[in-house]
CSV table of C-alpha atoms in Angstrom, one decimal:
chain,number,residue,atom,x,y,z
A,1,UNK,CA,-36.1,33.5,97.7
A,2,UNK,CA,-34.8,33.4,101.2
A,3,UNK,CA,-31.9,32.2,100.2
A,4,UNK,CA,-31.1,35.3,97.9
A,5,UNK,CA,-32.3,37.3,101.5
A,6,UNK,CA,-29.7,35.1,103.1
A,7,UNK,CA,-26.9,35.9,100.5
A,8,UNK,CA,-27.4,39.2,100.6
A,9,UNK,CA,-27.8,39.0,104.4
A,10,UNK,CA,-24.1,37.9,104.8
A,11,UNK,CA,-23.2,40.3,101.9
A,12,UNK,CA,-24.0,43.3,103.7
A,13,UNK,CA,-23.0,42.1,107.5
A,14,UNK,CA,-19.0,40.9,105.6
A,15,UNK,CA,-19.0,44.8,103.7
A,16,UNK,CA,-20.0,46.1,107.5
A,17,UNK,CA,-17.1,44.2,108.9
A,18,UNK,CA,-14.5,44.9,106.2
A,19,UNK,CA,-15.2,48.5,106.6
A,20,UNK,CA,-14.7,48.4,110.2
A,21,UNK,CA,-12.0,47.3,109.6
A,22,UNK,CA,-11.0,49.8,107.1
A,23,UNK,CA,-12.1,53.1,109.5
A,24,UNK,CA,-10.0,51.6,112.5
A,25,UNK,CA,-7.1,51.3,110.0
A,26,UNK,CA,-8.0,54.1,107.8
A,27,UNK,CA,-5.3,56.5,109.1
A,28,UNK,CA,-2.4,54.1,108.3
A,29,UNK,CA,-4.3,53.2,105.0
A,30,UNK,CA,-4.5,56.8,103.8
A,31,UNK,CA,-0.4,57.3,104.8
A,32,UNK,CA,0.9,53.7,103.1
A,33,UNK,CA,1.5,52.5,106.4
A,34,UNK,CA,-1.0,49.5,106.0
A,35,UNK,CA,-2.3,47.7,103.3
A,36,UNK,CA,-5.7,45.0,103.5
A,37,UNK,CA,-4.3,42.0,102.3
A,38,UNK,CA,-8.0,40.5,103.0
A,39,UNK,CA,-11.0,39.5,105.2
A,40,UNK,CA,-11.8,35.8,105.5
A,41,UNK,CA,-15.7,34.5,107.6
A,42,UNK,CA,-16.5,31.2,108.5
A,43,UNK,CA,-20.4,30.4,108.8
A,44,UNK,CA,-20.6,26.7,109.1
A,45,UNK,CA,-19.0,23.8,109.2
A,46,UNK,CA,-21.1,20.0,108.2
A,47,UNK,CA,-19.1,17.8,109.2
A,48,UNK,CA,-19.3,14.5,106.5
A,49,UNK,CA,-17.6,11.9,107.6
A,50,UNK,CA,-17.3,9.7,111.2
A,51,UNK,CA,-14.2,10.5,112.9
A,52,UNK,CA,-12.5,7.7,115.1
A,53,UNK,CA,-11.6,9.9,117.6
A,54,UNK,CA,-14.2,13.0,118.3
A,55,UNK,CA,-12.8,15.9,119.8
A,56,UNK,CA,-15.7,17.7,122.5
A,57,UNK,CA,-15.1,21.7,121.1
A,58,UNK,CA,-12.9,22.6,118.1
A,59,UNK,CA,-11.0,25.9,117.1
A,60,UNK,CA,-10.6,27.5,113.9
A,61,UNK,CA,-7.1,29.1,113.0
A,62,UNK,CA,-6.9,30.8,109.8
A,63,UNK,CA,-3.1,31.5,108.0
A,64,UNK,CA,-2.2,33.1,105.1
A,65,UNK,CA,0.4,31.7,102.9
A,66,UNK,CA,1.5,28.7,105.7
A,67,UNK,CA,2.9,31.8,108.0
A,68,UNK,CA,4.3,30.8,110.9
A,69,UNK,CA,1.7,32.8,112.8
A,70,UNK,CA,-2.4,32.5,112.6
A,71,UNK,CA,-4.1,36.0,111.7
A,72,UNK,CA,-6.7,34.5,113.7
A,73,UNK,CA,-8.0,31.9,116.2
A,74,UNK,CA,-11.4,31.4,116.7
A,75,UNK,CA,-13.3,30.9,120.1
A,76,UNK,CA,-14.4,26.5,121.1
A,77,UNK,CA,-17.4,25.6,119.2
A,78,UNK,CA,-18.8,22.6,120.8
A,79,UNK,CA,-18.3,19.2,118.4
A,80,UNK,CA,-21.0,18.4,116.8
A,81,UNK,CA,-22.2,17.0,112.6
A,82,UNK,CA,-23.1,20.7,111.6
A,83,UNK,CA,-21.9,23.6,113.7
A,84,UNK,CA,-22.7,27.2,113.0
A,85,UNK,CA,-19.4,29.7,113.0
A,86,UNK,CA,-18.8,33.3,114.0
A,87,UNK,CA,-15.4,33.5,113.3
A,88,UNK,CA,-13.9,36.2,111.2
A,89,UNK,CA,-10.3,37.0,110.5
A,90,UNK,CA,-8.6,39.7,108.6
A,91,UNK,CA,-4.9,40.6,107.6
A,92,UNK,CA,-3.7,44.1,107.4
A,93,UNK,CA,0.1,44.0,106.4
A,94,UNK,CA,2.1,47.5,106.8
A,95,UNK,CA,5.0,47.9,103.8
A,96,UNK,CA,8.2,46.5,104.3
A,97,UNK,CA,7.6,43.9,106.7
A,98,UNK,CA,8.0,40.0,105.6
A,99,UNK,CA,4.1,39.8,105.4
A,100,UNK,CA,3.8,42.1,102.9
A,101,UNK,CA,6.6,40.8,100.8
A,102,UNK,CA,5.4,37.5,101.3
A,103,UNK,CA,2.0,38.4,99.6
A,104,UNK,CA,4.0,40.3,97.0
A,105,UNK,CA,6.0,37.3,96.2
A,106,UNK,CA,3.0,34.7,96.5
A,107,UNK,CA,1.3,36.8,94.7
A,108,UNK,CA,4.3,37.3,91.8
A,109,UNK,CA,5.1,33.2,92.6
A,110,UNK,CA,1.3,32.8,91.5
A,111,UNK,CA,2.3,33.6,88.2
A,112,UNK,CA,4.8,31.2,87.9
A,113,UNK,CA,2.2,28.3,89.2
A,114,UNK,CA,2.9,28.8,93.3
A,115,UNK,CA,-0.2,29.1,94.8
A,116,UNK,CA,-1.7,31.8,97.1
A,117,UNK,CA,-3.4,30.2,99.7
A,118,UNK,CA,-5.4,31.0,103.1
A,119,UNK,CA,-5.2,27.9,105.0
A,120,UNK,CA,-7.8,27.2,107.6
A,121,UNK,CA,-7.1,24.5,110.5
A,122,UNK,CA,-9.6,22.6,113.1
A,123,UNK,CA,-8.0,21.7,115.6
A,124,UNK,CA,-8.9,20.4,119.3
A,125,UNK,CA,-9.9,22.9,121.6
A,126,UNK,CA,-8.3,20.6,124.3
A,127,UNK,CA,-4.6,19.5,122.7
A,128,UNK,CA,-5.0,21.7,119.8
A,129,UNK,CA,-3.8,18.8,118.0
A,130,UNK,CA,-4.7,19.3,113.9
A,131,UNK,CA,-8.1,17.5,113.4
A,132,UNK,CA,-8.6,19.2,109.6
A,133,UNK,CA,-7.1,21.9,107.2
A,134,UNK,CA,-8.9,23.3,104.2
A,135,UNK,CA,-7.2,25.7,101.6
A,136,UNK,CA,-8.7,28.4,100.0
A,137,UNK,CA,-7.0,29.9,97.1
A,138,UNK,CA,-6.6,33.8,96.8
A,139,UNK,CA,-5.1,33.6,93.3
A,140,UNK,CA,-7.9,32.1,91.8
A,141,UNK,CA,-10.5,35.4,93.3
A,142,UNK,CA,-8.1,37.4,91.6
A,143,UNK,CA,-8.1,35.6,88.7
A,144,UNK,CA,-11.8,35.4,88.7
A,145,UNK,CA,-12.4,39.0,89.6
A,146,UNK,CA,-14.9,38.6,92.6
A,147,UNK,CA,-14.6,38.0,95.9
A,148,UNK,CA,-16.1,34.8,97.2
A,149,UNK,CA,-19.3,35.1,99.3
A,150,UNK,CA,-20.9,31.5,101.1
A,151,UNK,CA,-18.8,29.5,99.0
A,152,UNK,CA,-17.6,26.0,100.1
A,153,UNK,CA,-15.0,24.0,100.2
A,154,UNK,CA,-13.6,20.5,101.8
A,155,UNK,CA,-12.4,20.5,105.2
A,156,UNK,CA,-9.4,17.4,104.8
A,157,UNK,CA,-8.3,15.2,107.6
A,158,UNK,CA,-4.4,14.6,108.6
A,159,UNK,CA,-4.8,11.5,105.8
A,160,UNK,CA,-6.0,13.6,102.9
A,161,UNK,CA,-9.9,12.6,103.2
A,162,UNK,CA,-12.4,14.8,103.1
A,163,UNK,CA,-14.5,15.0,106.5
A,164,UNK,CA,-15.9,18.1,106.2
A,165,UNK,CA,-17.7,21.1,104.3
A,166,UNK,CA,-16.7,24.6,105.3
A,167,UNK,CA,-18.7,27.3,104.1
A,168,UNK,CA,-16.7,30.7,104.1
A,169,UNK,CA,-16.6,34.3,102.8
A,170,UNK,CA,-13.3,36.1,101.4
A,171,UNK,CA,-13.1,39.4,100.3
A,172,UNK,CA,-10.0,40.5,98.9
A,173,UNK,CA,-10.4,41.2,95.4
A,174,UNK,CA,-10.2,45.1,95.5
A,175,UNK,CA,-7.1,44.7,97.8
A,176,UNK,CA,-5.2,42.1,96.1
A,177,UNK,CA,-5.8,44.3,92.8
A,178,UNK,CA,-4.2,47.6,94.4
């Protein structure tokens, strides 16, 4: 039972954030100068595995389709086996600019077997040296037809093991279908 409250908790507070972010945006949205490409929340992170060398704070970066730029970088959450995230990200793309084409094509390339992918990294707050990636593929919520709310996936070290859950909510179905 509380964790159906909890569900629909995070439910409500991601549609809140998503149409934030649609209002601030709304004006370029309503003249096709904008298009939500998606809005991605991480709410915890168990770490699974010992790690020979253990960063004191991480950050969170979150890319969509390996861009060369993050759509977001999250605040230092102090190291520790299960850490409780804030971090939210979202990318608005306008038409006719490579990010944009890029989803077009991933998402046309997706067809053809090339994923579409947001790609979250863990890196040390101090170097920023890569401690973890995990991939979460936007092809597959369109494919399934809903967005994906507290879902988790594996949070993969430099060598391919897993270390890691990350628990996560993407909404992007409705935009990825426009």
């Amino acid at each position: 039972r509380n964790t159906h409250l909890a569900d629909l908790v995070v439910r409500v507070s991601a549609l809140a954030a998503l149409q934030q972010i649609l209002s601030a945006e709304r004006t370029k949205i309503e003249k096709g100068q904008a298009v939500l490409v998606f809005s991605l929340q991480l709410h915890r992170l168990v770490v699974t595995r010992e790690m020979t060398s253990r960063p004191r704070a991480i950050v969170f970066e979150a890319d969509l389709l390996g861009a060369t730029e993050p759509i977001g970088t999250s605040k230092p959450y102090v190291f520790r086996e299960e850490i409780a995230l804030d971090f939210s990200a979202h990318a608005i793309c306008s038409p006719g600019t490579p990010g944009l084409s890029a989803i077009v094509s991933a998402l046309e390339g997706e067809q053809r077997g090339r994923p579409l992918n947001i790609y979250v990294t863990a890196r040390d707050a101090s170097s920023l040296a890569p401690i973890g990636e995990a991939t979460i593929a936007l092809g597959e919520l369109l494919r399934n037809g809903r967005d994906r709310e507290r879902e988790t996936c594996d949070l993969l070290d430099l060598s391919g093991r897993v270390i890691g859950k990350l628990r996560y909510t993407v909404l992007a179905v409705d935009a990825l279908r426009a």
